């Protein structure tokens, strides 16, 4: 379909973009890689008066390390995230999960910040940054604001970003030395995940000292499998203990019902995929 008519602006800096968003407010949409917004426009599910294209703001791109924290610009492409040695070293889970996003064409155009700001619970990366205890950095007229990932995703396609704020980066504490794995089930290749599980584990003398488990598509926002995380703490790193803990993976979740599966089916998948993801991370 043909998108609805809208005005278009391409700011040259974050300050210019923020001023524009402050002037227009909720009638503006930010265009990053375009892999989420453009389909919504073509399907006429979004009707912005103004599209603000931030694709050529250089300060929004790049990956660096700052005192043990990985800092990734919001406009950094999925392709660059996958290939970057700093990401592989400090946040291997992010690199591994990003490599499963859609197809190579989408990964070259799509961006980390765009995926997170879109906040689709079926998207792979929101659950990953939740498991990584990431902090999302926004800039607005009042300045810079740090938003923990656990507070960023509010509801389906809704985030804590204000209409006059721009997501500029993501800060991720290093998980170097942790085991990690991203496991998802999808009906066909390159489709959205019916359910996905992002697992991080840290061993200590043969025991599981700590685990973090993010769930994809198990509610209107990404979720942590907190009951399973608690059940895994201190147990022997062996399949039986992992399987017993994984039985609690769906507790506190509210999966949807659609042609891809019922809530009961998704709960079953969450348990199975959590067991697989944690065991793979331990390996």
Short mmCIF file of C-alpha atoms in Angstrom, two decimals:
data_model
loop_
_atom_site.label_atom_id
_atom_site.label_comp_id
_atom_site.label_asym_id
_atom_site.label_seq_id
_atom_site.Cartn_x
_atom_site.Cartn_y
_atom_site.Cartn_z
CA UNK A 1 0.00 0.00 0.00
CA UNK A 2 1.00 3.64 -0.37
CA UNK A 3 1.88 5.35 2.94
CA UNK A 4 -0.15 8.37 4.09
CA UNK A 5 1.28 11.81 3.32
CA UNK A 6 3.76 13.24 5.83
CA UNK A 7 6.44 15.90 6.07
CA UNK A 8 10.06 14.80 6.20
CA UNK A 9 13.09 16.22 7.99
CA UNK A 10 16.68 15.03 8.24
CA UNK A 11 18.42 16.73 11.20
CA UNK A 12 22.20 16.96 11.27
CA UNK A 13 22.64 16.64 15.05
CA UNK A 14 20.98 15.22 18.15
CA UNK A 15 20.19 18.75 19.37
CA UNK A 16 18.40 19.57 16.13
CA UNK A 17 16.45 16.32 16.25
CA UNK A 18 15.38 16.95 19.86
CA UNK A 19 14.26 20.49 19.06
CA UNK A 20 12.15 19.16 16.20
CA UNK A 21 10.56 16.47 18.36
CA UNK A 22 9.82 19.05 21.06
CA UNK A 23 8.12 21.32 18.51
CA UNK A 24 5.98 18.62 16.88
CA UNK A 25 5.38 16.28 19.83
CA UNK A 26 3.37 13.09 19.43
CA UNK A 27 2.66 13.78 15.75
CA UNK A 28 6.30 13.04 14.86
CA UNK A 29 7.92 9.66 14.28
CA UNK A 30 11.65 8.94 14.33
CA UNK A 31 13.07 7.03 11.36
CA UNK A 32 16.19 5.01 12.16
CA UNK A 33 16.81 1.95 9.96
CA UNK A 34 13.20 1.96 8.81
CA UNK A 35 12.69 -1.78 9.20
CA UNK A 36 9.82 -1.29 11.67
CA UNK A 37 8.40 2.13 10.79
CA UNK A 38 8.17 1.74 7.01
CA UNK A 39 5.95 -1.38 7.15
CA UNK A 40 3.65 0.42 9.61
CA UNK A 41 3.41 3.38 7.23
CA UNK A 42 2.71 1.17 4.22
CA UNK A 43 0.01 -0.71 6.13
CA UNK A 44 -1.42 2.62 7.32
CA UNK A 45 -1.04 1.65 10.96
CA UNK A 46 0.87 4.88 11.65
CA UNK A 47 -0.12 8.41 10.58
CA UNK A 48 2.67 10.82 11.54
CA UNK A 49 2.60 14.43 10.45
CA UNK A 50 6.40 14.47 10.38
CA UNK A 51 9.05 11.78 9.96
CA UNK A 52 12.38 12.72 11.54
CA UNK A 53 15.19 10.80 9.82
CA UNK A 54 18.15 10.46 12.22
CA UNK A 55 20.08 8.16 9.91
CA UNK A 56 22.84 10.65 9.14
CA UNK A 57 23.68 11.85 12.63
CA UNK A 58 27.22 10.52 13.13
CA UNK A 59 27.21 10.77 16.92
CA UNK A 60 24.47 8.13 17.08
CA UNK A 61 26.72 5.42 15.62
CA UNK A 62 29.64 3.50 17.03
CA UNK A 63 30.70 1.07 19.74
CA UNK A 64 33.20 1.73 22.51
CA UNK A 65 34.21 0.54 25.96
CA UNK A 66 34.05 2.91 28.92
CA UNK A 67 35.37 1.65 32.28
CA UNK A 68 34.09 -1.89 31.77
CA UNK A 69 30.78 -0.80 30.25
CA UNK A 70 29.94 -1.35 26.59
CA UNK A 71 28.46 1.77 24.97
CA UNK A 72 26.59 1.31 21.68
CA UNK A 73 25.12 4.17 19.66
CA UNK A 74 21.43 3.83 18.93
CA UNK A 75 21.95 4.03 15.16
CA UNK A 76 24.51 1.21 15.10
CA UNK A 77 23.31 -1.41 12.64
CA UNK A 78 22.63 -5.02 13.56
CA UNK A 79 25.39 -6.01 11.13
CA UNK A 80 27.95 -3.89 12.97
CA UNK A 81 26.82 -5.20 16.37
CA UNK A 82 27.33 -8.78 15.22
CA UNK A 83 30.82 -8.17 13.86
CA UNK A 84 32.24 -5.89 16.53
CA UNK A 85 34.94 -7.51 18.73
CA UNK A 86 34.00 -5.42 21.78
CA UNK A 87 30.41 -6.67 21.61
CA UNK A 88 31.58 -10.25 21.24
CA UNK A 89 33.86 -9.86 24.23
CA UNK A 90 31.63 -7.96 26.66
CA UNK A 91 28.11 -8.84 25.49
CA UNK A 92 28.33 -12.06 23.50
CA UNK A 93 24.62 -12.71 24.08
CA UNK A 94 23.75 -9.54 22.16
CA UNK A 95 25.92 -10.53 19.20
CA UNK A 96 24.50 -14.06 19.15
CA UNK A 97 20.87 -12.94 19.34
CA UNK A 98 21.31 -10.17 16.79
CA UNK A 99 22.64 -12.71 14.31
CA UNK A 100 19.20 -14.39 14.38
CA UNK A 101 17.25 -11.21 13.55
CA UNK A 102 15.34 -11.49 10.25
CA UNK A 103 17.74 -11.77 7.27
CA UNK A 104 21.01 -10.14 6.10
CA UNK A 105 19.23 -7.32 4.27
CA UNK A 106 17.31 -6.31 7.40
CA UNK A 107 20.42 -6.67 9.57
CA UNK A 108 22.34 -4.26 7.32
CA UNK A 109 19.61 -1.60 7.53
CA UNK A 110 18.04 -2.20 10.94
CA UNK A 111 19.52 -0.62 14.07
CA UNK A 112 19.79 -1.59 17.72
CA UNK A 113 18.11 1.61 18.91
CA UNK A 114 15.33 1.34 16.37
CA UNK A 115 14.50 -2.20 17.45
CA UNK A 116 14.42 -1.24 21.13
CA UNK A 117 12.39 1.94 20.64
CA UNK A 118 9.85 0.00 18.54
CA UNK A 119 9.37 -2.26 21.60
CA UNK A 120 7.71 -5.20 19.88
CA UNK A 121 7.62 -8.01 22.49
CA UNK A 122 8.10 -10.51 19.64
CA UNK A 123 11.35 -8.80 18.68
CA UNK A 124 14.52 -10.56 19.76
CA UNK A 125 16.56 -7.70 21.20
CA UNK A 126 14.30 -6.22 23.92
CA UNK A 127 14.48 -9.45 25.97
CA UNK A 128 18.23 -9.59 25.40
CA UNK A 129 18.96 -6.11 26.77
CA UNK A 130 16.66 -6.92 29.69
CA UNK A 131 18.75 -10.00 30.50
CA UNK A 132 21.93 -7.95 30.11
CA UNK A 133 20.71 -5.37 32.66
CA UNK A 134 21.32 -2.66 30.07
CA UNK A 135 20.63 1.04 30.51
CA UNK A 136 19.07 3.02 27.67
CA UNK A 137 20.14 6.63 27.23
CA UNK A 138 17.65 9.25 26.03
CA UNK A 139 18.18 12.92 25.28
CA UNK A 140 15.42 15.51 25.46
CA UNK A 141 14.99 19.26 26.05
CA UNK A 142 15.78 18.74 29.74
CA UNK A 143 19.01 16.91 28.95
CA UNK A 144 20.25 13.36 29.20
CA UNK A 145 18.27 10.62 30.96
CA UNK A 146 19.34 7.06 31.85
CA UNK A 147 16.51 4.49 31.79
CA UNK A 148 17.14 0.95 33.09
CA UNK A 149 15.92 -1.68 30.62
CA UNK A 150 13.54 -3.05 33.26
CA UNK A 151 11.77 0.34 33.27
CA UNK A 152 11.99 1.11 29.55
CA UNK A 153 9.34 -1.24 28.13
CA UNK A 154 5.89 -0.20 29.37
CA UNK A 155 3.40 -2.05 27.18
CA UNK A 156 2.91 -3.32 23.64
CA UNK A 157 4.90 -0.95 21.36
CA UNK A 158 5.13 1.54 24.24
CA UNK A 159 8.29 2.71 26.00
CA UNK A 160 9.32 5.21 28.66
CA UNK A 161 10.60 7.57 25.96
CA UNK A 162 8.78 10.90 26.02
CA UNK A 163 7.53 12.39 22.74
CA UNK A 164 10.33 14.98 22.82
CA UNK A 165 13.10 12.47 23.62
CA UNK A 166 15.46 10.62 21.31
CA UNK A 167 17.10 7.31 22.18
CA UNK A 168 20.82 7.92 21.63
CA UNK A 169 22.56 4.86 23.04
CA UNK A 170 22.64 1.70 25.10
CA UNK A 171 25.05 0.98 27.97
CA UNK A 172 25.70 -2.66 28.86
CA UNK A 173 27.74 -3.88 31.85
CA UNK A 174 30.33 -6.41 30.74
CA UNK A 175 29.39 -10.08 31.01
CA UNK A 176 32.80 -11.28 29.88
CA UNK A 177 33.31 -14.82 31.17
CA UNK A 178 29.58 -15.59 31.43
CA UNK A 179 27.98 -18.38 29.42
CA UNK A 180 25.22 -17.27 27.06
CA UNK A 181 22.75 -18.54 24.49
CA UNK A 182 19.69 -17.29 22.63
CA UNK A 183 17.12 -19.92 21.75
CA UNK A 184 13.92 -19.22 19.85
CA UNK A 185 11.14 -21.08 18.12
CA UNK A 186 9.68 -19.68 14.90
CA UNK A 187 7.21 -21.12 12.41
CA UNK A 188 9.39 -20.39 9.39
CA UNK A 189 12.88 -18.99 8.88
CA UNK A 190 13.16 -15.20 9.32
CA UNK A 191 9.75 -14.98 11.02
CA UNK A 192 9.06 -13.40 14.39
CA UNK A 193 9.77 -15.64 17.37
CA UNK A 194 6.75 -17.51 18.71
CA UNK A 195 8.79 -17.60 21.92
CA UNK A 196 12.44 -16.81 22.56
CA UNK A 197 14.76 -17.19 25.56
CA UNK A 198 17.93 -15.20 26.24
CA UNK A 199 20.06 -16.96 28.86
CA UNK A 200 23.12 -15.76 30.76
CA UNK A 201 24.84 -17.93 33.38
CA UNK A 202 27.83 -17.50 35.66
CA UNK A 203 29.48 -20.53 37.23
CA UNK A 204 31.32 -20.70 40.53
CA UNK A 205 33.10 -23.92 41.52
CA UNK A 206 30.69 -26.18 39.62
CA UNK A 207 27.57 -24.34 40.79
CA UNK A 208 25.36 -21.76 39.14
CA UNK A 209 26.24 -18.57 40.98
CA UNK A 210 23.90 -16.35 38.96
CA UNK A 211 21.58 -16.53 35.98
CA UNK A 212 19.57 -14.05 33.98
CA UNK A 213 16.83 -15.17 31.63
CA UNK A 214 14.93 -12.86 29.29
CA UNK A 215 11.71 -14.01 27.61
CA UNK A 216 10.60 -12.95 24.13
CA UNK A 217 6.88 -12.85 23.24
CA UNK A 218 5.57 -14.02 26.61
CA UNK A 219 3.59 -10.85 27.35
CA UNK A 220 3.01 -7.32 26.14
CA UNK A 221 6.61 -6.48 27.07
CA UNK A 222 9.83 -8.51 27.31
CA UNK A 223 10.05 -10.28 30.67
CA UNK A 224 12.54 -11.89 33.01
CA UNK A 225 11.94 -15.48 34.15
CA UNK A 226 12.56 -14.49 37.76
CA UNK A 227 11.26 -17.73 39.32
CA UNK A 228 13.63 -19.81 37.23
CA UNK A 229 16.50 -17.42 37.95
CA UNK A 230 15.91 -17.86 41.69
CA UNK A 231 15.57 -21.64 41.37
CA UNK A 232 18.90 -21.88 39.53
CA UNK A 233 20.90 -19.91 42.10
CA UNK A 234 23.37 -22.14 43.86
CA UNK A 235 22.34 -25.42 42.20
CA UNK A 236 24.71 -27.88 40.57
CA UNK A 237 25.33 -27.08 36.92
CA UNK A 238 23.78 -30.32 35.69
CA UNK A 239 20.82 -31.12 33.41
CA UNK A 240 18.42 -32.38 36.09
CA UNK A 241 18.65 -29.24 38.20
CA UNK A 242 18.29 -27.04 35.12
CA UNK A 243 15.22 -28.95 33.93
CA UNK A 244 13.53 -28.61 37.32
CA UNK A 245 14.20 -24.87 37.46
CA UNK A 246 13.01 -24.37 33.87
CA UNK A 247 9.55 -25.66 34.83
CA UNK A 248 8.96 -22.27 36.49
CA UNK A 249 9.92 -20.24 33.40
CA UNK A 250 6.36 -19.21 32.49
CA UNK A 251 5.34 -18.12 36.00
CA UNK A 252 4.08 -14.54 36.07
CA UNK A 253 3.86 -14.27 32.27
CA UNK A 254 0.82 -13.39 30.18
CA UNK A 255 1.40 -14.75 26.66
CA UNK A 256 -1.00 -13.82 23.91
CA UNK A 257 -3.14 -16.06 21.74
CA UNK A 258 -2.81 -15.79 17.97
CA UNK A 259 -2.53 -18.11 14.94
CA UNK A 260 1.03 -18.99 15.99
CA UNK A 261 0.00 -20.46 19.32
CA UNK A 262 -2.20 -20.39 22.40
CA UNK A 263 -1.04 -19.08 25.79
CA UNK A 264 -0.70 -22.67 27.00
CA UNK A 265 1.46 -23.58 24.00
CA UNK A 266 3.67 -20.55 24.55
CA UNK A 267 4.05 -21.43 28.24
CA UNK A 268 5.15 -24.93 27.20
CA UNK A 269 7.66 -23.44 24.76
CA UNK A 270 9.02 -21.13 27.43
CA UNK A 271 9.78 -24.09 29.69
CA UNK A 272 11.37 -26.17 26.93
CA UNK A 273 13.40 -23.33 25.42
CA UNK A 274 14.60 -22.12 28.83
CA UNK A 275 15.97 -25.56 29.60
CA UNK A 276 17.71 -25.70 26.22
CA UNK A 277 19.07 -22.15 26.46
CA UNK A 278 20.50 -22.57 29.97
CA UNK A 279 22.12 -25.90 29.14
CA UNK A 280 23.63 -24.43 25.98
CA UNK A 281 24.90 -21.43 27.95
CA UNK A 282 26.53 -23.77 30.47
CA UNK A 283 28.40 -25.47 27.66
#
